Tab-separated table of N, CA and C in Angstrom:
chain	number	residue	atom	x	y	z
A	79	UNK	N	81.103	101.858	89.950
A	79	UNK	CA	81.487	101.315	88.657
A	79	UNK	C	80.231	101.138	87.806
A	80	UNK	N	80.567	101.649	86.393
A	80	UNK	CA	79.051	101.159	85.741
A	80	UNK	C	79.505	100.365	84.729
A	81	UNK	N	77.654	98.975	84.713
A	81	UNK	CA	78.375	98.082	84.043
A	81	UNK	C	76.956	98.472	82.855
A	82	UNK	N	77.854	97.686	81.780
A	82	UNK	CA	76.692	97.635	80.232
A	82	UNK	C	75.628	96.417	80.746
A	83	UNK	N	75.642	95.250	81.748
A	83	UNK	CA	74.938	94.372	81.892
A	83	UNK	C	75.077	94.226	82.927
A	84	UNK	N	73.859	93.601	83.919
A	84	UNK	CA	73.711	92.470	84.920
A	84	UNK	C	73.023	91.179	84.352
A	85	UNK	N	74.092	90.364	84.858
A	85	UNK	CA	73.798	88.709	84.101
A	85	UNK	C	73.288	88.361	85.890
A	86	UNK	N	72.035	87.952	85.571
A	86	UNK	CA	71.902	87.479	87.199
A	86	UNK	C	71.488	85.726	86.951
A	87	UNK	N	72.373	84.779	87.684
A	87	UNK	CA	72.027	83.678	87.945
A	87	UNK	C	71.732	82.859	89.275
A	88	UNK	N	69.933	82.299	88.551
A	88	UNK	CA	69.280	81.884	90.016
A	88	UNK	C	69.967	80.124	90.222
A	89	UNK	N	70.036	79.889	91.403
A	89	UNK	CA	70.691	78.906	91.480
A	89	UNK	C	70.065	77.837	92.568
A	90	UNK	N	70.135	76.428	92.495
A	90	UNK	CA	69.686	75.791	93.914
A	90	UNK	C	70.577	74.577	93.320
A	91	UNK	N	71.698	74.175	94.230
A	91	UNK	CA	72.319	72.758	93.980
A	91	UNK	C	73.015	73.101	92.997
A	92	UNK	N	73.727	74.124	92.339
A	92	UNK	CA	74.010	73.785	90.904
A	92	UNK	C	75.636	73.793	91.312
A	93	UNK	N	76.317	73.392	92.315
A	93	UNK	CA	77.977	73.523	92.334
A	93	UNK	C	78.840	72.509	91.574
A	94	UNK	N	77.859	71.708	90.837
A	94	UNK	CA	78.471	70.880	89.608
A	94	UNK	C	78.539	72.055	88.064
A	95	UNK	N	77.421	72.873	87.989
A	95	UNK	CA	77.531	73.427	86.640
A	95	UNK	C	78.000	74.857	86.793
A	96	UNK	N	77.466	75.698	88.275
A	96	UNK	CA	77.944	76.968	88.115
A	96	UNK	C	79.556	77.404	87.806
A	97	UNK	N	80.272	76.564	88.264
A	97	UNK	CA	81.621	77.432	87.655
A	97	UNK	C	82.155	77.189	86.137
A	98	UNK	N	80.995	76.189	85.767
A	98	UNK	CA	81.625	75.858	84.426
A	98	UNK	C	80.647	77.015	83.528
A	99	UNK	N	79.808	77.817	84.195
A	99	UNK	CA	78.799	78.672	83.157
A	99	UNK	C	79.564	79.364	83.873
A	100	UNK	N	79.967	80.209	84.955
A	100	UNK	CA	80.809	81.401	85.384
A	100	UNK	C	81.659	81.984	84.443
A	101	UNK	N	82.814	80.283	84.235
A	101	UNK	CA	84.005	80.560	83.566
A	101	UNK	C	83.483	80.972	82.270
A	102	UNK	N	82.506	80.421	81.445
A	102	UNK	CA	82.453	80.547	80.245
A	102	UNK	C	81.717	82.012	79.505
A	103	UNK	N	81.181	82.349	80.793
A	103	UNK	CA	80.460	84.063	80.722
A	103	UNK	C	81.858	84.811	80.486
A	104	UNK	N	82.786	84.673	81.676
A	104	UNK	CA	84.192	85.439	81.503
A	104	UNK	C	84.924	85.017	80.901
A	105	UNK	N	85.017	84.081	79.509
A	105	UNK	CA	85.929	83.758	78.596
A	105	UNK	C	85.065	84.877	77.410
A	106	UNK	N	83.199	84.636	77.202
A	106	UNK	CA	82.698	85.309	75.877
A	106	UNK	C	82.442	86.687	75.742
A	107	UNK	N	82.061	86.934	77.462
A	107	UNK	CA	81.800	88.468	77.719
A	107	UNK	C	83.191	89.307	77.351
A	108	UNK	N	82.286	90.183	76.120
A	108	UNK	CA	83.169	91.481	75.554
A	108	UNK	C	82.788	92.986	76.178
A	109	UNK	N	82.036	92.775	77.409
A	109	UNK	CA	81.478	94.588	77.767
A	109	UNK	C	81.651	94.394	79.537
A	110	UNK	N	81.259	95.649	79.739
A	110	UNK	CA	81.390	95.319	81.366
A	110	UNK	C	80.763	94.851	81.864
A	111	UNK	N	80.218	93.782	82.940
A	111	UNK	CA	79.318	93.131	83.501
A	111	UNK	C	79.554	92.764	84.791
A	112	UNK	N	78.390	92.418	85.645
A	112	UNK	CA	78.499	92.502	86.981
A	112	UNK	C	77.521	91.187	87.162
A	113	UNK	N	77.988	89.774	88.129
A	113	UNK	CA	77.058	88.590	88.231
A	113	UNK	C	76.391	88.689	89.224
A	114	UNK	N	75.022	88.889	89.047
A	114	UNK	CA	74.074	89.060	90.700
A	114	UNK	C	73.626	87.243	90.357
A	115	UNK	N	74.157	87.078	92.222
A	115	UNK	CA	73.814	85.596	92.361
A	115	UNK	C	72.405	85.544	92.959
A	116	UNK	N	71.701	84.510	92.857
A	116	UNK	CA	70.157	84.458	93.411
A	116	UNK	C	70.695	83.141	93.778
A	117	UNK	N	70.926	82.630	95.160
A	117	UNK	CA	70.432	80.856	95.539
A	117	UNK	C	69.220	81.003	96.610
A	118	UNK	N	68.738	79.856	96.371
A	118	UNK	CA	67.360	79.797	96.556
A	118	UNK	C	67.733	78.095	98.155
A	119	UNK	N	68.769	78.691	98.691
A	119	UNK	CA	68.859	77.509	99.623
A	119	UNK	C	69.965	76.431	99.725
A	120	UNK	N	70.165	76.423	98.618
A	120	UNK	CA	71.556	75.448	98.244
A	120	UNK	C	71.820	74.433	99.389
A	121	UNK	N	72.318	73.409	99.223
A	121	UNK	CA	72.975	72.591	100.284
A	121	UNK	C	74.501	71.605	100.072
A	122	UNK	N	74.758	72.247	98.570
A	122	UNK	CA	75.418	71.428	97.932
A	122	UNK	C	76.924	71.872	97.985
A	123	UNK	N	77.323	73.358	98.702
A	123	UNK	CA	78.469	74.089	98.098
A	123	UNK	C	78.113	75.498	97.741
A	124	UNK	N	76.796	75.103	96.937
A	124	UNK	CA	76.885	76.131	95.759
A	124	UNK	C	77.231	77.513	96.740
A	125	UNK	N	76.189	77.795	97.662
A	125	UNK	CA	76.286	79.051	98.583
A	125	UNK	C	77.938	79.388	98.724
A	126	UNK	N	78.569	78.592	99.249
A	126	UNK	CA	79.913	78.710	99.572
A	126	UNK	C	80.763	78.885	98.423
A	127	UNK	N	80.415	78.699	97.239
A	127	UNK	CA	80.908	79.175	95.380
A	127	UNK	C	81.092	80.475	95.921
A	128	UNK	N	79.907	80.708	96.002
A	128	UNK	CA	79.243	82.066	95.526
A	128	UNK	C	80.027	83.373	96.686
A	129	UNK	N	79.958	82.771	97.354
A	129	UNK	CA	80.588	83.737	98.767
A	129	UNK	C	82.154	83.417	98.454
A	130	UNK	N	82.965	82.121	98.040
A	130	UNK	CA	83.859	82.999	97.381
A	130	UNK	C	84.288	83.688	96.230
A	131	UNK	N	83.621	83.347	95.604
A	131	UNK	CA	83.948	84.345	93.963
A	131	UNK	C	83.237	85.126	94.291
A	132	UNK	N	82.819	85.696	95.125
A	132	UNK	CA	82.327	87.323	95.439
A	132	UNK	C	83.670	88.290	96.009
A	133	UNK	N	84.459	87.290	96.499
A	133	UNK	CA	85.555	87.591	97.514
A	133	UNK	C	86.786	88.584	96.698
């Protein structure tokens, strides 16, 4: 699949804000795009976000 963008977001602890910036990328985004996740360790969830909205 080819996309017009990679939006990549680095992350550590953020499972309070990432789905609220997720959702709001896929409400403004008008082109194709693909989210490369970067966590840097997480202990909070976030890892486990991420592994399922990869799903």
């Amino acid at each position: 699949m080819d996309f017009d963008a990679s939006i990549i977001l680095c992350t550590v602890n953020e499972i309070e804000n990432l789905p609220k910036v997720v959702e709001k990328i896929e409400n403004i985004a008008k082109f194709n795009y693909q989210f490369v996740f970067v966590d840097d360790g997480s202990t909070d969830g976030t890892r486990e976000y991420i592994l399922n909205y990869c799903k």
